[in-house]
CSV table of C-alpha atoms and ligand atoms in Angstrom, one decimal:
chain,number,residue,atom,x,y,z
A,24,MET,CA,-4.3,-61.4,17.1
A,25,SER,CA,-5.6,-58.8,14.6
A,26,GLY,CA,-8.5,-61.2,13.3
A,27,THR,CA,-7.7,-60.4,9.7
A,28,ASP,CA,-6.1,-62.3,6.8
A,29,TYR,CA,-3.2,-59.9,6.2
A,30,LYS,CA,-0.5,-58.9,8.3
A,31,PHE,CA,0.3,-55.4,10.1
A,32,GLU,CA,3.9,-55.3,9.3
A,33,GLY,CA,6.1,-52.0,9.1
A,34,TRP,CA,9.6,-50.3,10.0
A,35,LEU,CA,9.8,-50.5,13.9
A,36,GLY,CA,11.9,-47.9,15.6
A,37,LEU,CA,13.2,-49.8,18.9
A,38,ASP,CA,15.1,-47.1,20.3
A,39,LYS,CA,16.5,-43.4,19.7
A,40,SER,CA,19.0,-44.9,17.2
A,41,SER,CA,16.2,-45.6,14.8
A,42,ALA,CA,16.6,-41.9,13.7
A,43,GLU,CA,19.8,-42.9,12.4
A,44,GLY,CA,18.4,-45.4,9.9
A,45,ASN,CA,18.0,-48.4,12.3
A,46,MET,CA,14.4,-49.0,11.9
A,47,VAL,CA,13.7,-52.8,12.1
A,48,TRP,CA,11.1,-54.5,9.9
A,49,GLY,CA,8.5,-56.4,11.9
A,50,GLU,CA,5.0,-57.2,13.0
A,51,PHE,CA,3.1,-55.2,15.0
A,52,GLU,CA,-0.4,-55.5,16.6
A,53,PRO,CA,-3.0,-52.7,15.7
A,54,LYS,CA,-5.5,-51.6,18.2
A,55,THR,CA,-8.3,-53.9,19.1
A,56,TRP,CA,-10.9,-53.7,16.1
A,57,GLU,CA,-14.0,-51.5,16.8
A,58,GLU,CA,-16.9,-51.1,14.5
A,59,THR,CA,-16.0,-47.5,13.7
A,60,ASP,CA,-12.6,-48.5,12.5
A,61,ILE,CA,-11.3,-49.2,9.2
A,62,ASP,CA,-8.3,-51.2,7.9
A,63,ILE,CA,-6.3,-49.4,5.2
A,64,LYS,CA,-3.9,-51.0,2.7
A,65,ILE,CA,-1.1,-48.7,2.7
A,66,GLU,CA,0.2,-47.5,-0.8
A,67,CYS,CA,2.4,-44.6,0.3
A,68,CYS,CA,3.4,-42.5,3.4
A,69,GLY,CA,5.3,-39.2,3.3
A,70,ILE,CA,8.4,-38.8,5.6
A,71,CYS,CA,7.7,-35.7,7.9
A,72,GLY,CA,10.4,-34.0,10.2
A,73,SER,CA,7.9,-35.1,13.2
A,74,ASP,CA,8.7,-38.7,12.2
A,75,ILE,CA,12.5,-38.0,13.2
A,76,HIS,CA,11.7,-35.8,16.3
A,77,THR,CA,9.7,-38.7,17.5
A,78,LEU,CA,12.1,-41.6,16.6
A,79,ARG,CA,15.0,-40.2,18.3
A,80,SER,CA,12.7,-39.0,21.5
A,81,GLY,CA,13.6,-35.5,20.6
A,82,TRP,CA,10.1,-34.3,22.3
A,83,GLY,CA,10.2,-36.6,25.2
A,84,PRO,CA,10.5,-40.4,25.5
A,85,THR,CA,8.9,-42.2,22.8
A,86,GLN,CA,7.0,-45.4,23.7
A,87,TYR,CA,8.8,-48.0,21.4
A,88,PRO,CA,8.4,-49.9,19.4
A,89,CYS,CA,7.1,-46.8,17.1
A,90,CYS,CA,6.2,-47.2,13.6
A,91,ALA,CA,6.4,-43.8,12.2
A,92,GLY,CA,4.6,-42.1,9.4
A,93,HIS,CA,1.6,-39.8,9.5
A,94,GLU,CA,1.1,-39.1,5.8
A,95,VAL,CA,-0.7,-42.1,4.7
A,96,VAL,CA,-2.5,-43.0,1.6
A,97,GLY,CA,-4.3,-46.3,0.8
A,98,THR,CA,-7.4,-48.3,0.0
A,99,VAL,CA,-9.6,-49.4,2.7
A,100,VAL,CA,-9.8,-53.3,2.8
A,101,ARG,CA,-12.2,-53.5,5.9
A,102,ALA,CA,-14.7,-51.4,7.2
A,103,GLY,CA,-16.8,-51.5,10.5
A,104,THR,CA,-20.7,-51.4,10.4
A,105,GLN,CA,-20.6,-48.1,12.3
A,106,VAL,CA,-18.1,-46.2,10.1
A,107,GLU,CA,-18.6,-42.6,9.6
A,108,GLY,CA,-18.3,-40.2,6.7
A,109,GLY,CA,-19.5,-43.0,4.2
A,110,ILE,CA,-16.4,-44.6,4.1
A,111,LYS,CA,-16.6,-48.1,2.3
A,112,VAL,CA,-14.2,-50.9,1.5
A,113,GLY,CA,-12.3,-49.9,-1.8
A,114,ASP,CA,-12.1,-46.0,-1.2
A,115,ARG,CA,-8.8,-44.4,-1.5
A,116,VAL,CA,-8.3,-42.5,1.9
A,117,GLY,CA,-5.7,-40.6,3.7
A,118,VAL,CA,-4.9,-40.2,7.5
A,119,GLY,CA,-2.6,-37.3,8.6
A,120,ALA,CA,-0.9,-36.7,12.0
A,121,GLN,CA,-4.1,-37.3,14.2
A,122,SER,CA,-6.0,-40.4,14.2
A,123,ASP,CA,-8.5,-40.1,17.0
A,124,CYS,CA,-9.6,-37.6,20.0
A,125,CYS,CA,-12.3,-37.5,22.6
A,126,ARG,CA,-14.7,-35.9,20.2
A,127,ASN,CA,-16.7,-35.1,23.4
A,128,ARG,CA,-17.5,-38.7,23.7
A,129,THR,CA,-16.0,-39.4,27.3
A,130,ASP,CA,-17.3,-38.3,30.8
A,131,LYS,CA,-15.1,-35.1,30.4
A,132,GLU,CA,-16.9,-32.3,28.7
A,133,CYS,CA,-14.5,-31.4,25.8
A,134,LYS,CA,-15.6,-27.8,24.3
A,135,ILE,CA,-12.9,-27.9,21.8
A,136,CYS,CA,-14.0,-31.1,20.2
A,137,ALA,CA,-17.9,-29.9,20.6
A,138,GLU,CA,-16.7,-27.0,18.4
A,139,GLY,CA,-15.2,-29.5,15.8
A,140,LYS,CA,-11.6,-28.1,16.6
A,141,TYR,CA,-10.4,-31.6,16.9
A,142,ASN,CA,-6.7,-31.1,16.6
A,143,TYR,CA,-6.8,-28.9,19.6
A,144,CYS,CA,-8.6,-31.6,21.8
A,145,ARG,CA,-7.2,-31.5,25.3
A,146,VAL,CA,-8.9,-34.4,26.9
A,147,HIS,CA,-7.4,-37.2,24.5
A,148,HIS,CA,-5.5,-36.4,21.3
A,149,VAL,CA,-4.4,-39.6,19.6
A,150,GLY,CA,-1.4,-39.1,17.3
A,151,THR,CA,-1.3,-41.2,14.6
A,152,TYR,CA,1.8,-43.1,15.8
A,153,ASN,CA,3.3,-43.1,19.4
A,154,GLY,CA,-0.2,-42.4,20.7
A,155,VAL,CA,-2.8,-44.6,22.7
A,156,TYR,CA,-6.6,-45.2,21.4
A,157,LEU,CA,-9.5,-44.6,23.7
A,158,ASN,CA,-9.7,-48.3,24.0
A,159,GLY,CA,-6.0,-48.8,25.3
A,160,GLY,CA,-4.6,-49.9,21.8
A,161,LYS,CA,-1.4,-48.2,20.5
A,162,SER,CA,-1.3,-46.3,17.4
A,163,TYR,CA,1.1,-47.3,14.6
A,164,GLY,CA,2.0,-45.2,11.5
A,165,GLY,CA,2.0,-45.4,7.8
A,166,TYR,CA,5.8,-46.9,7.3
A,167,ALA,CA,3.8,-50.1,6.9
A,168,THR,CA,1.8,-52.6,5.1
A,169,TYR,CA,-1.6,-52.0,6.8
A,170,GLN,CA,-3.0,-49.5,9.4
A,171,ARG,CA,-6.0,-49.7,11.5
A,172,VAL,CA,-7.6,-46.4,12.4
A,173,PRO,CA,-11.1,-44.8,13.5
A,174,SER,CA,-12.9,-44.0,10.5
A,175,PHE,CA,-13.7,-40.4,11.4
A,176,PHE,CA,-10.2,-39.4,10.9
A,177,ALA,CA,-9.5,-41.1,7.4
A,178,VAL,CA,-10.3,-38.5,4.5
A,179,LYS,CA,-11.4,-39.6,1.0
A,180,ILE,CA,-8.9,-38.4,-1.4
A,181,PRO,CA,-10.2,-36.6,-4.6
A,182,ASP,CA,-9.7,-38.6,-7.9
A,183,GLU,CA,-7.6,-35.5,-9.4
A,184,ILE,CA,-4.8,-35.9,-6.8
A,185,PRO,CA,-2.3,-38.6,-7.2
A,186,SER,CA,-1.6,-40.7,-4.0
A,187,SER,CA,2.2,-39.5,-3.8
A,188,PHE,CA,0.9,-35.8,-4.0
A,189,ALA,CA,-1.9,-36.6,-1.3
A,190,ALA,CA,0.4,-38.1,1.1
A,191,PRO,CA,2.5,-35.0,2.2
A,192,MET,CA,-0.6,-32.7,2.0
A,193,LEU,CA,-2.0,-34.6,5.0
A,194,CYS,CA,0.6,-33.3,7.5
A,195,ALA,CA,2.9,-31.0,5.9
A,196,GLY,CA,0.2,-29.7,3.5
A,197,VAL,CA,-2.6,-28.9,6.3
A,198,THR,CA,-0.2,-28.0,9.0
A,199,THR,CA,0.6,-25.0,6.5
A,200,TYR,CA,-2.8,-24.4,4.9
A,201,ALA,CA,-4.6,-24.3,8.2
A,202,PRO,CA,-3.1,-21.4,9.9
A,203,LEU,CA,-2.4,-19.3,6.6
A,204,LYS,CA,-6.1,-19.5,5.7
A,205,PHE,CA,-7.0,-19.0,9.5
A,206,HIS,CA,-5.0,-15.8,9.6
A,207,GLY,CA,-6.5,-14.3,6.3
A,208,VAL,CA,-3.8,-15.0,3.8
A,209,GLY,CA,-5.2,-13.8,0.6
A,210,PRO,CA,-4.7,-11.0,-2.0
A,211,GLY,CA,-2.9,-7.7,-0.5
A,212,LYS,CA,-0.9,-9.8,2.1
A,213,ARG,CA,2.7,-9.7,2.4
A,214,VAL,CA,3.7,-13.4,3.5
A,215,GLY,CA,6.9,-14.8,4.6
A,216,VAL,CA,7.8,-18.5,4.9
A,217,ILE,CA,10.7,-19.4,6.8
A,218,GLY,CA,12.5,-22.7,5.9
A,219,LEU,CA,12.1,-24.3,2.7
A,220,GLY,CA,11.5,-28.0,3.6
A,221,GLY,CA,8.4,-30.1,3.4
A,222,LEU,CA,6.2,-27.7,5.3
A,223,GLY,CA,7.8,-24.7,3.8
A,224,HIS,CA,7.2,-25.5,0.0
A,225,PHE,CA,3.8,-25.9,0.8
A,226,GLY,CA,3.6,-22.7,2.8
A,227,VAL,CA,4.8,-20.9,-0.6
A,228,MET,CA,2.4,-22.7,-2.7
A,229,TRP,CA,-0.7,-22.4,-0.4
A,230,ALA,CA,0.0,-18.5,-0.2
A,231,LYS,CA,0.1,-18.2,-3.8
A,232,ALA,CA,-3.1,-20.6,-4.1
A,233,LEU,CA,-4.8,-18.4,-1.7
A,234,GLY,CA,-4.2,-15.3,-3.7
A,235,ALA,CA,-1.1,-13.5,-1.9
A,236,ASP,CA,0.9,-11.7,-4.5
A,237,HIS,CA,3.9,-10.9,-2.4
A,238,ILE,CA,5.7,-14.2,-1.0
A,239,ILE,CA,9.1,-14.1,0.3
A,240,CYS,CA,10.8,-17.2,1.2
A,241,ILE,CA,13.4,-17.0,3.9
A,242,SER,CA,16.2,-19.6,4.1
A,243,ARG,CA,19.9,-19.8,5.3
A,244,SER,CA,21.4,-20.0,1.9
A,245,SER,CA,20.4,-19.1,-1.8
A,246,SER,CA,20.7,-22.8,-2.9
A,247,LYS,CA,16.9,-23.2,-3.1
A,248,LYS,CA,16.2,-19.9,-4.5
A,249,GLU,CA,15.2,-21.1,-7.9
A,250,ASP,CA,12.8,-23.6,-6.8
A,251,ALA,CA,11.3,-21.3,-4.4
A,252,LEU,CA,10.4,-19.0,-7.2
A,253,ALA,CA,9.3,-21.7,-9.4
A,254,MET,CA,6.8,-22.6,-6.5
A,255,GLY,CA,5.4,-18.9,-6.4
A,256,ALA,CA,7.8,-17.1,-4.3
A,257,THR,CA,8.2,-13.4,-5.4
A,258,GLY,CA,11.3,-12.8,-3.3
A,259,PHE,CA,14.1,-14.8,-1.5
A,260,ILE,CA,16.2,-13.6,1.6
A,261,ALA,CA,19.4,-16.0,2.2
A,262,THR,CA,20.2,-14.9,5.7
A,263,ALA,CA,23.5,-16.4,6.0
A,264,GLU,CA,24.7,-15.0,2.8
A,265,ASP,CA,23.6,-11.2,3.2
A,266,PRO,CA,24.4,-9.5,6.2
A,267,GLU,CA,22.2,-6.7,5.4
A,268,TRP,CA,19.2,-8.7,5.1
A,269,LEU,CA,17.4,-7.4,8.0
A,270,ALA,CA,18.1,-4.0,7.3
A,271,LYS,CA,16.6,-4.3,3.9
A,272,ASN,CA,13.6,-6.1,4.9
A,273,ARG,CA,12.5,-4.8,8.5
A,274,SER,CA,8.8,-4.5,8.9
A,275,SER,CA,7.9,-5.4,5.3
A,276,LEU,CA,5.6,-8.4,6.1
A,277,ASP,CA,2.0,-9.1,7.4
A,278,VAL,CA,2.3,-12.8,8.1
A,279,VAL,CA,5.4,-15.0,8.5
A,280,LEU,CA,5.2,-18.7,9.0
A,281,CYS,CA,8.3,-20.3,10.6
A,282,THR,CA,8.8,-24.0,9.5
A,283,ALA,CA,12.3,-24.2,10.8
A,284,SER,CA,12.9,-27.7,12.6
A,285,SER,CA,16.1,-26.5,14.5
A,286,SER,CA,16.5,-23.9,17.1
A,287,ASP,CA,19.7,-22.2,15.8
A,288,MET,CA,18.0,-19.2,14.1
A,289,PRO,CA,17.9,-15.4,14.4
A,290,PHE,CA,14.3,-15.5,15.7
A,291,ASN,CA,14.2,-12.0,17.1
A,292,GLU,CA,15.4,-10.8,13.8
A,293,TYR,CA,12.6,-13.0,12.1
A,294,LEU,CA,10.0,-11.0,14.2
A,295,SER,CA,11.3,-7.8,13.2
A,296,LEU,CA,10.4,-8.6,9.4
A,297,LEU,CA,6.9,-8.1,10.6
A,298,ASP,CA,5.0,-4.7,10.0
A,299,LEU,CA,2.6,-3.1,12.6
A,300,ASP,CA,0.3,-5.8,13.7
A,301,GLY,CA,1.9,-8.5,12.0
A,302,ILE,CA,1.3,-12.1,12.8
A,303,PHE,CA,4.2,-14.6,13.5
A,304,ILE,CA,3.0,-18.2,13.1
A,305,GLN,CA,5.3,-20.8,14.4
A,306,VAL,CA,4.7,-24.4,13.2
A,307,GLY,CA,8.3,-25.8,13.5
A,308,ALA,CA,8.9,-27.7,16.6
A,309,PRO,CA,12.7,-28.0,17.3
A,310,ASP,CA,13.9,-30.5,19.9
A,311,GLU,CA,15.7,-27.8,21.8
A,312,GLY,CA,12.6,-25.1,21.6
A,313,LEU,CA,12.9,-21.6,20.4
A,314,PRO,CA,15.8,-19.3,21.2
A,315,GLN,CA,15.1,-16.6,23.9
A,316,ILE,CA,12.6,-14.1,22.6
A,317,GLN,CA,13.3,-10.4,23.1
A,318,GLN,CA,10.5,-8.0,23.6
A,319,TYR,CA,11.3,-5.2,21.3
A,320,ALA,CA,9.4,-6.5,18.0
A,321,LEU,CA,6.4,-7.4,20.0
A,322,ILE,CA,6.1,-4.1,21.9
A,323,PHE,CA,7.3,-1.6,19.0
A,324,ASN,CA,5.1,-3.3,16.0
A,325,ARG,CA,2.2,-4.9,18.1
A,326,ILE,CA,3.1,-8.1,16.8
A,327,LYS,CA,1.2,-11.2,17.6
A,328,LEU,CA,3.1,-14.2,18.3
A,329,THR,CA,1.1,-17.6,17.7
A,330,GLY,CA,1.6,-21.3,16.7
A,331,SER,CA,-0.5,-24.0,14.9
A,332,LEU,CA,-0.9,-27.4,15.2
A,333,ILE,CA,-1.7,-29.7,12.2
A,334,GLY,CA,-5.6,-29.5,11.1
A,335,SER,CA,-8.9,-31.1,11.4
A,336,PRO,CA,-10.4,-33.5,8.8
A,337,GLU,CA,-12.5,-30.6,7.8
A,338,ASP,CA,-9.2,-28.5,7.1
A,339,ILE,CA,-7.9,-31.4,5.2
A,340,ARG,CA,-11.0,-31.5,3.2
A,341,ASP,CA,-10.8,-27.8,2.3
A,342,MET,CA,-7.3,-27.9,1.4
A,343,PHE,CA,-7.9,-30.6,-1.2
A,344,ARG,CA,-10.7,-28.7,-2.7
A,345,LEU,CA,-8.1,-25.7,-2.9
A,346,ALA,CA,-5.3,-28.0,-4.4
A,347,VAL,CA,-7.8,-29.3,-7.2
A,348,GLU,CA,-8.9,-25.9,-7.8
A,349,LYS,CA,-5.5,-24.3,-8.0
A,350,LYS,CA,-3.7,-27.4,-9.3
A,351,VAL,CA,-1.1,-27.2,-6.4
A,352,GLU,CA,1.5,-30.0,-7.1
A,353,PRO,CA,3.9,-30.9,-4.4
A,354,TRP,CA,7.4,-31.9,-5.2
A,355,VAL,CA,7.9,-35.1,-4.2
A,356,LYS,CA,10.3,-38.0,-4.7
A,357,GLU,CA,9.0,-41.7,-4.4
A,358,ILE,CA,11.1,-44.0,-2.6
A,359,SER,CA,10.7,-47.7,-2.2
A,360,MET,CA,9.5,-48.5,1.3
A,361,LYS,CA,12.1,-51.1,1.5
A,362,ASP,CA,14.8,-48.0,1.5
A,363,ALA,CA,13.0,-46.2,4.4
A,364,ASN,CA,16.3,-46.2,6.5
A,365,GLN,CA,18.3,-44.8,3.8
A,366,ALA,CA,15.5,-42.3,3.2
A,367,ILE,CA,15.7,-41.3,6.9
A,368,LEU,CA,19.4,-40.7,6.7
A,369,ASP,CA,18.9,-38.5,3.6
A,370,PHE,CA,16.0,-36.6,5.0
A,371,GLU,CA,18.4,-35.7,7.9
A,372,ALA,CA,21.1,-34.7,5.6
A,373,GLY,CA,18.8,-32.3,4.1
A,374,LYS,CA,18.3,-33.8,0.9
A,375,PRO,CA,14.7,-33.9,0.0
A,376,ARG,CA,13.5,-31.7,-2.8
A,377,TYR,CA,10.9,-31.5,-1.0
A,378,ARG,CA,9.1,-34.5,0.3
A,379,TYR,CA,10.0,-38.1,0.3
A,380,VAL,CA,7.2,-40.5,-0.1
A,381,LEU,CA,7.7,-44.1,0.9
A,382,LYS,CA,5.9,-46.3,-1.5
A,383,ASN,CA,4.9,-50.1,-1.1
A,384,GLU,CA,6.2,-51.4,-4.2
A,385,ASP,CA,3.9,-54.6,-4.5
A,386,TYR,CA,1.0,-52.5,-3.5
A,387,THR,CA,-2.4,-53.2,-5.6
A,388,PRO,CA,-5.5,-51.6,-4.3
A,389,VAL,CA,-7.4,-54.8,-3.6
A,390,ALA,CA,-6.8,-56.8,-0.6
A,391,THR,CA,-4.3,-59.8,-1.0
A,392,LYS,CA,-4.3,-63.2,0.7
A,393,LEU,CA,-1.2,-64.1,2.3
B,18,NAD,N1,3.0,-27.6,14.0
B,18,NAD,C1,2.7,-28.8,13.7
B,18,NAD,O1,1.7,-29.3,13.7
B,18,NAD,C2,3.7,-29.7,12.8
B,18,NAD,C3,3.4,-30.4,11.8
B,18,NAD,C4,4.2,-31.1,11.1
B,18,NAD,C5,5.5,-30.9,11.4
B,18,NAD,N2,5.9,-29.9,12.3
B,18,NAD,C6,7.4,-29.7,12.4
B,18,NAD,O2,7.8,-28.6,11.3
B,18,NAD,C7,9.1,-28.7,11.4
B,18,NAD,C8,9.5,-28.8,9.7
B,18,NAD,O3,9.1,-30.2,9.3
B,18,NAD,P1,9.2,-30.6,7.9
B,18,NAD,O4,8.6,-32.2,7.6
B,18,NAD,O5,9.1,-29.7,6.8
B,18,NAD,O6,10.9,-30.7,7.9
B,18,NAD,P2,12.1,-30.5,6.6
B,18,NAD,O7,13.4,-30.9,7.0
B,18,NAD,O8,11.4,-31.1,5.5
B,18,NAD,O9,12.0,-28.8,6.7
B,18,NAD,C9,12.4,-28.1,7.5
B,18,NAD,C10,13.3,-27.0,6.8
B,18,NAD,O10,14.0,-25.9,7.8
B,18,NAD,C11,15.1,-25.8,7.5
B,18,NAD,N3,15.6,-25.3,8.8
B,18,NAD,C12,16.1,-26.3,9.8
B,18,NAD,N4,16.7,-25.5,10.8
B,18,NAD,C13,16.5,-24.3,10.4
B,18,NAD,C14,17.2,-23.2,10.8
B,18,NAD,N5,17.4,-23.1,12.3
B,18,NAD,N6,16.9,-21.9,10.2
B,18,NAD,C15,16.4,-22.0,9.2
B,18,NAD,N7,16.0,-22.9,8.5
B,18,NAD,C16,16.1,-24.2,9.1
B,18,NAD,C17,15.7,-27.1,7.0
B,18,NAD,O11,16.6,-26.9,6.0
B,18,NAD,C18,14.5,-27.6,6.0
B,18,NAD,O12,14.4,-26.8,4.8
B,18,NAD,C19,9.4,-30.0,12.1
B,18,NAD,O13,10.0,-29.4,13.5
B,18,NAD,C20,8.3,-30.5,12.4
B,18,NAD,O14,8.2,-31.5,13.6
B,18,NAD,C21,5.0,-29.2,12.9
B,19,ZN,ZN1,4.0,-34.4,10.2
């Protein structure tokens, strides 16, 4: 057993149908305790597109039972004797999509971890759910009451950021912040963001916070145009409504971030939005993969086609600093944890404007005895 006086319970996906609103509430066994671990009493957890891909085994077979959720915020209720980063009981912390990796501690040398690029660890990357810790325990996510994680991957949340704002930053936020920052988005850069969902809305807001003054949102319809402009976009392209969209916007951008979660998209036309030496960053991860790529935009405009995977704990801390400094506020809707199945259905129907955050209603920051 977990050796605690609280229960690890959550919404468990038992098979692919869990992505159709069939998760079941139940108990799970967290990883075996190590002194570098913390237990978190969960206050809230965002719903990310990746949760749905995983629940429906869209990226390959999921190891059910799976408790999804990797935008977790809560209070530390137990801290081991060897926790890192000065984390202590009572701290408000967040956990994103990664909750451990080799960190160059195994007998296999990991140059990537030695350089602190933990999110790209090739030896043993542990996803916050559907993963296996170095000690063999399974990882369970944040659609739950409690979570046990290695302390290194928990990040303290600045007092200025409310929990339901911090939650979606932990995955959607850092996944868009890290590549925009890495590729030099700032004043003078012309930026495009494809897909205005959880990730995309952060993409627009980070581009603005980083100082870009030309930010174009690219969506299929114009239904989100007003929202995009309110977030900081300076222009909007509705590809399904304007047959001339490419002719009007060809070679007009320096950096394009694609967050689309399905593959039915004019990908080669998107590449043609970039100017000479432009950078196309794919972060959306459709189950079906990307459409076939043609060479023309790559050759004629010397485009760089790249991707990006979440962010390291340090990236998350940097992002929080920018969010505080520039007062970046995500558009979230809080939903009771009880209604997680309905929230998944609504997410799949494209209803979020722009992130759902599941909230444990009976949450109090102190550990409660059962
Ligand atoms: N690279 C990473 O590290 C990383 C991290 C988190 C999420 N993701 C992936 O990013 C994607 C987006 O996640 P999200 O949580 O923002 O989901 P979301 O549903 O909130 O947003 C996706 C948006 O893309 C739009 N969209 C979907 N298909 C499209 C298409 N073919 N053309 C244009 N627009 C399209 C949707 O309408 C929606 O607005 C998912 O595939 C998710 O798995 C990747
Ligand atoms: Zn995610």
